[in-house]
Amino acid sequence: MMQPDGFIAKGQEHMVCKLHKSIYGLKQASRSWNKRFDQAIKAFYFDQNEDEPYVYKNVQESMAVFMILYVDDILLIGNDVRLLSLVKIWFSTQFQMKDLGEAQYILWIKVLRDHKNRKLVLSQDAYIDKLLVKYVM
């Protein structure tokens, strides 16, 4: 990072600033955020998926929680509400966060839930409609 105008000391014009904390919007910010996230989530007994490095899982007997990271958005999926709640509480102690409730869309994929039958359906109809409009089809 270059020295800000007005803060350059004579004879030290070649010096640069060293950041102790990343600044949102810089190239390095996403890498810094990912390193911090990775360390914190592994400390809470989540394992990183080797094939998909932004997918983490925590399995305890018959309960499982999956955490999917996309830039600075996180999607939690699990089969036990109490465990999901514990993860959210723990996560809020580690990071500033906002719970947006149940996901409606993930990367243009619509999420449909059938709580009664315990089914989750993913649909790309909105994305397909967008492409059809874009290419006038």
mmCIF file of C-alpha atoms in Angstrom:
data_model
loop_
_atom_site.group_PDB
_atom_site.id
_atom_site.type_symbol
_atom_site.label_atom_id
_atom_site.label_comp_id
_atom_site.label_asym_id
_atom_site.label_seq_id
_atom_site.Cartn_x
_atom_site.Cartn_y
_atom_site.Cartn_z
ATOM 1 C CA MET A 1 0.000 0.000 0.000
ATOM 2 C CA MET A 2 1.440 3.367 -0.984
ATOM 3 C CA GLN A 3 1.870 6.084 1.597
ATOM 4 C CA PRO A 4 -1.081 8.503 1.640
ATOM 5 C CA ASP A 5 -0.478 12.029 0.325
ATOM 6 C CA GLY A 6 0.649 14.323 3.113
ATOM 7 C CA PHE A 7 2.149 11.497 5.193
ATOM 8 C CA ILE A 8 5.336 10.901 3.222
ATOM 9 C CA ALA A 9 8.428 11.546 5.367
ATOM 10 C CA LYS A 10 11.450 13.167 3.700
ATOM 11 C CA GLY A 11 14.075 10.574 2.879
ATOM 12 C CA GLN A 12 11.531 7.754 3.268
ATOM 13 C CA GLU A 13 9.598 8.227 0.038
ATOM 14 C CA HIS A 14 10.356 4.622 -0.944
ATOM 15 C CA MET A 15 8.702 3.241 2.218
ATOM 16 C CA VAL A 16 5.215 1.725 2.120
ATOM 17 C CA CYS A 17 2.505 1.135 4.706
ATOM 18 C CA LYS A 18 2.093 -2.243 6.387
ATOM 19 C CA LEU A 19 -1.511 -3.164 7.102
ATOM 20 C CA HIS A 20 -2.209 -4.895 10.391
ATOM 21 C CA LYS A 21 -5.785 -5.574 9.348
ATOM 22 C CA SER A 22 -7.198 -5.937 5.847
ATOM 23 C CA ILE A 23 -9.353 -3.177 4.409
ATOM 24 C CA TYR A 24 -12.594 -4.175 2.701
ATOM 25 C CA GLY A 25 -12.304 -3.681 -1.053
ATOM 26 C CA LEU A 26 -8.572 -4.276 -1.393
ATOM 27 C CA LYS A 27 -7.330 -7.202 -3.472
ATOM 28 C CA GLN A 28 -5.961 -8.905 -0.353
ATOM 29 C CA ALA A 29 -9.137 -8.455 1.702
ATOM 30 C CA SER A 30 -10.860 -11.599 0.441
ATOM 31 C CA ARG A 31 -7.776 -13.719 1.087
ATOM 32 C CA SER A 32 -7.398 -12.262 4.573
ATOM 33 C CA TRP A 33 -11.100 -12.876 5.312
ATOM 34 C CA ASN A 34 -10.851 -16.450 4.044
ATOM 35 C CA LYS A 35 -7.797 -17.220 6.193
ATOM 36 C CA ARG A 36 -9.511 -15.842 9.296
ATOM 37 C CA PHE A 37 -12.732 -17.709 8.532
ATOM 38 C CA ASP A 38 -10.876 -20.968 7.867
ATOM 39 C CA GLN A 39 -8.992 -20.808 11.188
ATOM 40 C CA ALA A 40 -12.107 -19.961 13.179
ATOM 41 C CA ILE A 41 -14.377 -22.573 11.619
ATOM 42 C CA LYS A 42 -11.818 -25.352 12.009
ATOM 43 C CA ALA A 43 -11.476 -24.419 15.692
ATOM 44 C CA PHE A 44 -15.204 -25.235 15.992
ATOM 45 C CA TYR A 45 -14.586 -28.774 14.664
ATOM 46 C CA PHE A 46 -15.618 -28.190 11.068
ATOM 47 C CA ASP A 47 -13.701 -30.136 8.433
ATOM 48 C CA GLN A 48 -12.927 -28.584 5.063
ATOM 49 C CA ASN A 49 -13.974 -30.503 1.956
ATOM 50 C CA GLU A 50 -10.891 -31.390 -0.069
ATOM 51 C CA ASP A 51 -12.656 -31.132 -3.442
ATOM 52 C CA GLU A 52 -14.652 -27.981 -2.662
ATOM 53 C CA PRO A 53 -12.520 -25.821 -0.336
ATOM 54 C CA TYR A 54 -15.385 -23.440 0.477
ATOM 55 C CA VAL A 55 -17.538 -26.244 1.896
ATOM 56 C CA TYR A 56 -17.130 -27.272 5.533
ATOM 57 C CA LYS A 57 -18.895 -29.988 7.520
ATOM 58 C CA ASN A 58 -19.409 -30.817 11.173
ATOM 59 C CA VAL A 59 -20.785 -34.321 11.786
ATOM 60 C CA GLN A 60 -21.715 -35.477 15.281
ATOM 61 C CA GLU A 61 -23.268 -38.950 15.390
ATOM 62 C CA SER A 62 -26.472 -38.620 13.336
ATOM 63 C CA MET A 63 -26.378 -34.789 13.205
ATOM 64 C CA ALA A 64 -24.652 -32.890 10.433
ATOM 65 C CA VAL A 65 -24.119 -29.245 9.554
ATOM 66 C CA PHE A 66 -22.683 -28.024 6.270
ATOM 67 C CA MET A 67 -21.388 -24.499 5.890
ATOM 68 C CA ILE A 68 -20.904 -23.126 2.386
ATOM 69 C CA LEU A 69 -18.903 -19.938 1.975
ATOM 70 C CA TYR A 70 -19.396 -17.705 -1.064
ATOM 71 C CA VAL A 71 -17.277 -14.539 -0.876
ATOM 72 C CA ASP A 72 -18.641 -13.130 2.412
ATOM 73 C CA ASP A 73 -22.002 -14.912 2.390
ATOM 74 C CA ILE A 74 -22.493 -18.134 4.307
ATOM 75 C CA LEU A 75 -25.134 -20.784 3.806
ATOM 76 C CA LEU A 76 -25.834 -23.196 6.666
ATOM 77 C CA ILE A 77 -27.536 -26.512 5.993
ATOM 78 C CA GLY A 78 -28.183 -29.180 8.595
ATOM 79 C CA ASN A 79 -30.511 -31.855 9.853
ATOM 80 C CA ASP A 80 -30.749 -30.684 13.482
ATOM 81 C CA VAL A 81 -32.199 -27.287 14.399
ATOM 82 C CA ARG A 82 -30.484 -27.179 17.816
ATOM 83 C CA LEU A 83 -27.059 -27.818 16.288
ATOM 84 C CA LEU A 84 -27.685 -25.178 13.610
ATOM 85 C CA SER A 85 -28.660 -22.705 16.340
ATOM 86 C CA LEU A 86 -25.492 -23.483 18.314
ATOM 87 C CA VAL A 87 -23.370 -22.939 15.219
ATOM 88 C CA LYS A 88 -25.076 -19.583 14.540
ATOM 89 C CA ILE A 89 -24.614 -18.472 18.163
ATOM 90 C CA TRP A 90 -20.943 -19.477 18.114
ATOM 91 C CA PHE A 91 -20.434 -17.849 14.733
ATOM 92 C CA SER A 92 -21.937 -14.563 15.947
ATOM 93 C CA THR A 93 -19.337 -14.502 18.759
ATOM 94 C CA GLN A 94 -16.530 -14.792 16.193
ATOM 95 C CA PHE A 95 -17.770 -12.483 13.437
ATOM 96 C CA GLN A 96 -20.150 -9.602 12.925
ATOM 97 C CA MET A 97 -23.072 -11.230 11.155
ATOM 98 C CA LYS A 98 -26.690 -10.846 10.166
ATOM 99 C CA ASP A 99 -29.025 -13.843 9.977
ATOM 100 C CA LEU A 100 -31.128 -13.441 6.841
ATOM 101 C CA GLY A 101 -33.325 -16.454 7.612
ATOM 102 C CA GLU A 102 -34.030 -19.273 5.205
ATOM 103 C CA ALA A 103 -32.378 -18.868 1.818
ATOM 104 C CA GLN A 104 -34.745 -18.238 -1.078
ATOM 105 C CA TYR A 105 -32.081 -18.110 -3.815
ATOM 106 C CA ILE A 106 -28.457 -19.182 -3.978
ATOM 107 C CA LEU A 107 -26.518 -18.028 -7.053
ATOM 108 C CA TRP A 108 -29.675 -17.872 -9.169
ATOM 109 C CA ILE A 109 -30.829 -21.265 -7.887
ATOM 110 C CA LYS A 110 -34.253 -21.182 -6.239
ATOM 111 C CA VAL A 111 -34.560 -23.114 -2.981
ATOM 112 C CA LEU A 112 -37.944 -24.748 -2.350
ATOM 113 C CA ARG A 113 -38.717 -26.515 0.935
ATOM 114 C CA ASP A 114 -41.306 -29.102 1.806
ATOM 115 C CA HIS A 115 -41.000 -29.207 5.605
ATOM 116 C CA LYS A 116 -43.788 -31.756 5.986
ATOM 117 C CA ASN A 117 -42.053 -34.336 3.784
ATOM 118 C CA ARG A 118 -38.533 -33.168 4.750
ATOM 119 C CA LYS A 119 -37.576 -32.397 1.157
ATOM 120 C CA LEU A 120 -35.408 -29.708 -0.359
ATOM 121 C CA VAL A 121 -35.740 -28.896 -4.064
ATOM 122 C CA LEU A 122 -33.353 -26.754 -6.099
ATOM 123 C CA SER A 123 -34.672 -25.101 -9.250
ATOM 124 C CA GLN A 124 -32.938 -22.996 -11.887
ATOM 125 C CA ASP A 125 -36.087 -21.809 -13.622
ATOM 126 C CA ALA A 126 -35.441 -18.137 -12.725
ATOM 127 C CA TYR A 127 -31.930 -18.312 -14.188
ATOM 128 C CA ILE A 128 -33.211 -20.021 -17.328
ATOM 129 C CA ASP A 129 -35.910 -17.341 -17.695
ATOM 130 C CA LYS A 130 -33.249 -14.641 -17.340
ATOM 131 C CA LEU A 131 -31.142 -16.241 -20.093
ATOM 132 C CA LEU A 132 -34.159 -16.559 -22.381
ATOM 133 C CA VAL A 133 -34.911 -12.841 -21.974
ATOM 134 C CA LYS A 134 -31.242 -11.893 -22.400
ATOM 135 C CA TYR A 135 -30.899 -13.824 -25.676
ATOM 136 C CA VAL A 136 -34.414 -12.935 -26.873
ATOM 137 C CA MET A 137 -35.597 -16.520 -27.076
#
